[in-house]
Short mmCIF file of C-alpha atoms in Angstrom, two decimals:
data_model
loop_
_atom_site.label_atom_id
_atom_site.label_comp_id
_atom_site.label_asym_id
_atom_site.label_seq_id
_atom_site.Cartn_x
_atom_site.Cartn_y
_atom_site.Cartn_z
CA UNK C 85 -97.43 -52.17 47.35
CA UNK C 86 -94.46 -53.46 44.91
CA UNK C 87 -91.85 -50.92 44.42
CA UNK C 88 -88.84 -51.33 42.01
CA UNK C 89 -84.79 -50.59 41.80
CA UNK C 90 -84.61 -49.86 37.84
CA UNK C 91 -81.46 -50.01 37.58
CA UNK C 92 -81.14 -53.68 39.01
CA UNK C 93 -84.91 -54.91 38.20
CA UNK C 94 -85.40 -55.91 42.06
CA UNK C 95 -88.84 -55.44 43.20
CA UNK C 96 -89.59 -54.80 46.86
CA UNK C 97 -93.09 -55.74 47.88
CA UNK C 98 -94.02 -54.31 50.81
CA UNK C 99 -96.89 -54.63 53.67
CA UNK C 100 -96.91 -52.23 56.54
CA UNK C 101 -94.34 -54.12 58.69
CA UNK C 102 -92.91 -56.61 56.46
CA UNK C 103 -90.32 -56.12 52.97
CA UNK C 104 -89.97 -58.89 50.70
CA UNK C 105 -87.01 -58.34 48.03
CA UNK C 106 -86.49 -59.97 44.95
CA UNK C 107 -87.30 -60.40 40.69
CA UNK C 108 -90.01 -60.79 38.71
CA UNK C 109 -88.70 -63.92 36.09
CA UNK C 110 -91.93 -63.84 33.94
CA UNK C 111 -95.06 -62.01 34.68
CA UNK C 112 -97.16 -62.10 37.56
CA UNK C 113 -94.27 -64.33 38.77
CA UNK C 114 -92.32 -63.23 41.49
CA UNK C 115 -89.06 -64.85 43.34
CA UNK C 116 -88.69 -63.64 46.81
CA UNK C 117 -84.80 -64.13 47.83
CA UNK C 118 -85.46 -61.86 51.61
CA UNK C 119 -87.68 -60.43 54.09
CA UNK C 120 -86.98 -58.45 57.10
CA UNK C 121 -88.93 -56.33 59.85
CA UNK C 122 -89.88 -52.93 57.58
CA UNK C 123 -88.49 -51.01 60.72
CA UNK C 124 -85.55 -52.77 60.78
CA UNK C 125 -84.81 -52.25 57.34
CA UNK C 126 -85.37 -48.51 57.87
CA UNK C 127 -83.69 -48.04 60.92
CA UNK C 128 -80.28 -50.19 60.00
CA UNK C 129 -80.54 -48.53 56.12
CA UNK C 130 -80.92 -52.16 54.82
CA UNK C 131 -82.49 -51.17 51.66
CA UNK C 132 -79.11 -50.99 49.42
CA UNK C 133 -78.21 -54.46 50.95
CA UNK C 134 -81.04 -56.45 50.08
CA UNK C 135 -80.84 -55.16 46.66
CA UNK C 136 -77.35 -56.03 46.00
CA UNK C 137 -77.98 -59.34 47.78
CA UNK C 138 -81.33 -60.03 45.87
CA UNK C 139 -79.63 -58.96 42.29
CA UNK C 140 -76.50 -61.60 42.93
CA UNK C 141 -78.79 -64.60 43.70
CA UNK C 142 -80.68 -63.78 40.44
CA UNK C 143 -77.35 -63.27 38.64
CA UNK C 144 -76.28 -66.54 40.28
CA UNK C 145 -78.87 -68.97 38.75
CA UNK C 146 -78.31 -70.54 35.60
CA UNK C 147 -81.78 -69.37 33.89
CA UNK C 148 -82.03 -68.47 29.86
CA UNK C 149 -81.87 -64.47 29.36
CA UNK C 150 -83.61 -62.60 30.47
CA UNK C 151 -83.54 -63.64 33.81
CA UNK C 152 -85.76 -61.38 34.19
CA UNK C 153 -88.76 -58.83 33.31
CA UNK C 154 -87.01 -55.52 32.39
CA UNK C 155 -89.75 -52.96 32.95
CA UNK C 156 -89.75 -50.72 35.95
CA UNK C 157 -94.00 -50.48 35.90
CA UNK C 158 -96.34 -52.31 37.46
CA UNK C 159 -98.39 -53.18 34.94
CA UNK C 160 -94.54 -54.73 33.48
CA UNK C 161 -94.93 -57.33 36.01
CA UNK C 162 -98.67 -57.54 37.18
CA UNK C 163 -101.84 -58.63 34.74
CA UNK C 164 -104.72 -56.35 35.70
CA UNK C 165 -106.78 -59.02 36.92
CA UNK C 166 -110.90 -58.26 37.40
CA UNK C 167 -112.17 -59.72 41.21
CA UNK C 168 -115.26 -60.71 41.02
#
């Protein structure tokens, strides 16, 4: 699953036990700045943190703007791609 914070353009992909937080810089690219324990996370309300902390490392390197993909959809960030 890859979930999103709009207003910051973080993207949290999750697993069952495992959250990865960070950007999406061009499509089907994605920049993982942390990971923690899912029930960790939950428990200790980490979810605002990571966020924050993900947003200012993006903010942080010098890229060209945008620094990152603005849309808040999946299919913003993720090619449907056909398995075969």
């Amino acid at each position: 699953k890859l979930k999103s914070t709009p207003d910051h353009f973080i993207w949290e992909l999750k697993t069952e036990d495992v959250r990865i937080f960070g950007w999406v810089p061009v499509k089907d690219s994605f920049v993982c700045c942390f990971g923690d324990d899912a029930n960790k996370i939950k428990l200790m309300n980490k979810y605002g943190r990571y966020v924050a902390q993900s947003r200012h490392q993006m903010e942080s390197i010098d890229l060209n703007p945008p620094k990152c993909v603005r849309g808040s959809e999946y299919d913003d960030v993720v090619s449907a791609k056909t398995v075969r």
